[in-house]
PDB file of C-alpha atoms in Angstrom:
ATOM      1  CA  UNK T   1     -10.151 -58.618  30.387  1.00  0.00           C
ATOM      2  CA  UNK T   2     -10.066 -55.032  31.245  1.00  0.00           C
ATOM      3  CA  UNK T   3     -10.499 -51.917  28.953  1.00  0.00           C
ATOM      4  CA  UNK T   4      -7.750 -50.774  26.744  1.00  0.00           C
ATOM      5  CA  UNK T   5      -6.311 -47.689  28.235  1.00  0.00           C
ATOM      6  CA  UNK T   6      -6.751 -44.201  26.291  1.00  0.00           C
ATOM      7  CA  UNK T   7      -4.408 -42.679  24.573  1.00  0.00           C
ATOM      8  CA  UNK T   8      -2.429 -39.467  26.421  1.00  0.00           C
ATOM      9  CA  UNK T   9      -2.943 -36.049  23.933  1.00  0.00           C
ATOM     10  CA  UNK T  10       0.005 -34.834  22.697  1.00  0.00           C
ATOM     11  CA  UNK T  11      -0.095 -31.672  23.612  1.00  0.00           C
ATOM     12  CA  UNK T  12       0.848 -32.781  27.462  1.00  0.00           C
ATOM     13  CA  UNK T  13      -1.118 -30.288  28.629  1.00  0.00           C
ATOM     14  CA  UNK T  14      -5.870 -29.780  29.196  1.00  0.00           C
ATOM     15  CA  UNK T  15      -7.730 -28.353  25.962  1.00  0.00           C
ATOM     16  CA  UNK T  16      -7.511 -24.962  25.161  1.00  0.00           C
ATOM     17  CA  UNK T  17     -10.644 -22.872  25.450  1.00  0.00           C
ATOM     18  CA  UNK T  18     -11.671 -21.473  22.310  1.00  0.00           C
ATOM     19  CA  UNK T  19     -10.188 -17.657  20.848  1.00  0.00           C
ATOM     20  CA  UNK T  20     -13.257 -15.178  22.364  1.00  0.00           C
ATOM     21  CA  UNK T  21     -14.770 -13.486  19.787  1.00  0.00           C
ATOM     22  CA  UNK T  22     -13.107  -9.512  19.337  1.00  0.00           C
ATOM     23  CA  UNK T  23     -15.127  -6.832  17.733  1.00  0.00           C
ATOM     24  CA  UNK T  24     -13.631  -5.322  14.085  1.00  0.00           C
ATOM     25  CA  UNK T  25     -11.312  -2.731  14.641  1.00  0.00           C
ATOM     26  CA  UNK T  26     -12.554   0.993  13.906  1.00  0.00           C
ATOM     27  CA  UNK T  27     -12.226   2.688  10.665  1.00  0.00           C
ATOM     28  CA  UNK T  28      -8.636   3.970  10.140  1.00  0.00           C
ATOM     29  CA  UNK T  29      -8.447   8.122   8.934  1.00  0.00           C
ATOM     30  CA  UNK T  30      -6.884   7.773   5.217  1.00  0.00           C
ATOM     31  CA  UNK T  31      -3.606   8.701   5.119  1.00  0.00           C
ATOM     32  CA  UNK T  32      -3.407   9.616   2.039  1.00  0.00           C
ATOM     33  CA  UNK T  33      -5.205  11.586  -1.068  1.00  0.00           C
ATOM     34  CA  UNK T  34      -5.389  10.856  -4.564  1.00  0.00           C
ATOM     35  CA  UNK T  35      -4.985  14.108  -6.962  1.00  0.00           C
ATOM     36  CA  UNK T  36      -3.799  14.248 -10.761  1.00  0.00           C
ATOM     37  CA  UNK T  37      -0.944  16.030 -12.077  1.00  0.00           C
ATOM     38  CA  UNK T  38       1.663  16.493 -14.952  1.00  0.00           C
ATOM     39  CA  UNK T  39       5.225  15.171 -14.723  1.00  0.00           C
ATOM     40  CA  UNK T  40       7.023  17.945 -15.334  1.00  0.00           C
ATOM     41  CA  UNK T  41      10.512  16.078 -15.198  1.00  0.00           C
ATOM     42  CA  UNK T  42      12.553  12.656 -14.295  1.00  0.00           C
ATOM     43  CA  UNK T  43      15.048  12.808 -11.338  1.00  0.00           C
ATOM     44  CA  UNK T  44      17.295   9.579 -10.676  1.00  0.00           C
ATOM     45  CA  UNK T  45      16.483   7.013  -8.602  1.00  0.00           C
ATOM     46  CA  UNK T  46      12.957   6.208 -10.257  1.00  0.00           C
ATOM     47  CA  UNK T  47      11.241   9.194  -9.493  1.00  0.00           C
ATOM     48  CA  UNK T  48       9.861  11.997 -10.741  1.00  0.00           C
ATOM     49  CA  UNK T  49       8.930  15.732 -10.486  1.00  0.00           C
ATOM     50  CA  UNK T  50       5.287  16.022 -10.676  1.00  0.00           C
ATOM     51  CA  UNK T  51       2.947  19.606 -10.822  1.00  0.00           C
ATOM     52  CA  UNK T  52      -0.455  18.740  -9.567  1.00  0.00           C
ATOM     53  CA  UNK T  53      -3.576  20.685 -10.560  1.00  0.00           C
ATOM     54  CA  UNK T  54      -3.713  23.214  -7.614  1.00  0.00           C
ATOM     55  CA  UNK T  55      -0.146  24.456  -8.075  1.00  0.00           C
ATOM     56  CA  UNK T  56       2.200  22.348  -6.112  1.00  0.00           C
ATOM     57  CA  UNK T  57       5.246  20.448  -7.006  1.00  0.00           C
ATOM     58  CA  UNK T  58       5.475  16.900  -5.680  1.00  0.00           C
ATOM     59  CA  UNK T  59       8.345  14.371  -5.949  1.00  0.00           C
ATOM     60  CA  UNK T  60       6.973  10.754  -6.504  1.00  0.00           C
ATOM     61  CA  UNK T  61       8.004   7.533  -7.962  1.00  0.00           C
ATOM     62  CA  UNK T  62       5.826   4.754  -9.404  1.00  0.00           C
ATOM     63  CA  UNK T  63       3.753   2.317  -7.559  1.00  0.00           C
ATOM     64  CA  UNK T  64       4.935  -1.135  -7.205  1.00  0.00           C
ATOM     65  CA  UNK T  65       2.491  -2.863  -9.744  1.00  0.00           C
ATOM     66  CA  UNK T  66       3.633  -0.096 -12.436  1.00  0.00           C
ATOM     67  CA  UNK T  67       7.336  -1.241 -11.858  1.00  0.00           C
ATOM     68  CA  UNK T  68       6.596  -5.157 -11.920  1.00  0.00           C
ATOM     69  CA  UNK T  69       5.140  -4.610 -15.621  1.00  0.00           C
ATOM     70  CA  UNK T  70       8.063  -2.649 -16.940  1.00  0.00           C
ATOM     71  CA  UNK T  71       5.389  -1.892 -19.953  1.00  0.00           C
ATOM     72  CA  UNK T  72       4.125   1.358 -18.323  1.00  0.00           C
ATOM     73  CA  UNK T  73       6.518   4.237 -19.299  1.00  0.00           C
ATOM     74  CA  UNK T  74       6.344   7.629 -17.769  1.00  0.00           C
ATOM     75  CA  UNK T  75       7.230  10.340 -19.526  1.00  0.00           C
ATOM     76  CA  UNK T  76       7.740  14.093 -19.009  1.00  0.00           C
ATOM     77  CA  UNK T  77       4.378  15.891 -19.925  1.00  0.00           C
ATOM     78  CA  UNK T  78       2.220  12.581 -19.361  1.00  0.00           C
ATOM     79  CA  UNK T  79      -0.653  13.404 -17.046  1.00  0.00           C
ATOM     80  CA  UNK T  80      -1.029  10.769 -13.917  1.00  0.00           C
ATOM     81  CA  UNK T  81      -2.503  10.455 -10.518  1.00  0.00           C
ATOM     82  CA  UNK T  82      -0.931  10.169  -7.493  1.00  0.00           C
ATOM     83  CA  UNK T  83      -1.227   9.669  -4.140  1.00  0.00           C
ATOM     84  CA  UNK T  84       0.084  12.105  -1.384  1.00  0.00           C
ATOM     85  CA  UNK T  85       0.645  11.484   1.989  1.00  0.00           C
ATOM     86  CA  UNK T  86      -1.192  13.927   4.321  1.00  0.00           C
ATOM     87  CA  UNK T  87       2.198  14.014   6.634  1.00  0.00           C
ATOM     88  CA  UNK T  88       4.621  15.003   4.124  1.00  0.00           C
ATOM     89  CA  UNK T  89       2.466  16.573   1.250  1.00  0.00           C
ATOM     90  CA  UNK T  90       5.493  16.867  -1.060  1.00  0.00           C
ATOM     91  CA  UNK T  91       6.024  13.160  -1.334  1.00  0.00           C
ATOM     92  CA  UNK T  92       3.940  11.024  -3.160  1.00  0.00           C
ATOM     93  CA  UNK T  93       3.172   8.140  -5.416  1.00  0.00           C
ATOM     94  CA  UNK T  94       2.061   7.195  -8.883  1.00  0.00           C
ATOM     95  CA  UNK T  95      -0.727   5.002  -8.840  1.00  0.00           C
ATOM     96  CA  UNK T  96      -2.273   5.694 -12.438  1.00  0.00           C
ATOM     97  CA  UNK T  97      -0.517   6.984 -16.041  1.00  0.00           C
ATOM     98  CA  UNK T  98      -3.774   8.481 -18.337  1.00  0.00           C
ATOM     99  CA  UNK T  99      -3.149   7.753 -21.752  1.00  0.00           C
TER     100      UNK T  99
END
């Protein structure tokens, strides 16, 4: 009797060789800062005027996880922090409402 022949792989094609190992990429520059401000007033479309503590006027609108609540209310006069983008310092974003 001879031996049972093996089965084919089917891929159709030889074995891979394993991924090589890559080194982590670098460290990234932020691209943003975080400063706190006042919201001086709302605009339409979601976002808002804000005056942050050195002077300057910023329009930003909420983070995403503030919006998916719908609990979190901001106000004019309500003091918050927000993130601006190095790039385009008078955009920005609310990331935090202080109570």
């Amino acid at each position: 009797m001879s031996p049972a022949p093996r089965p084919r792989p089917r891929s159709g094609g030889a074995r891979r060789k394993p991924a090589p190992v890559r080194e982590p990429a670098p460290e990234r520059a932020p691209q943003t800062y975080r400063t706190s401000g006042t919201i001086k007033t709302v605009l339409r479309d979601a976002k808002f005027l804000v005056e942050t503590e050195q002077g300057l006027e910023v329009i930003a609108r909420a983070a995403g996880r503030m919006r998916r609540g719908r609990k979190i209310r901001i106000l004019p006069g309500d003091a918050v922090e927000i993130e601006v983008s190095l790039y385009d310092p008078t955009r920005g974003r609310i990331v935090w409402r202080h109570m």
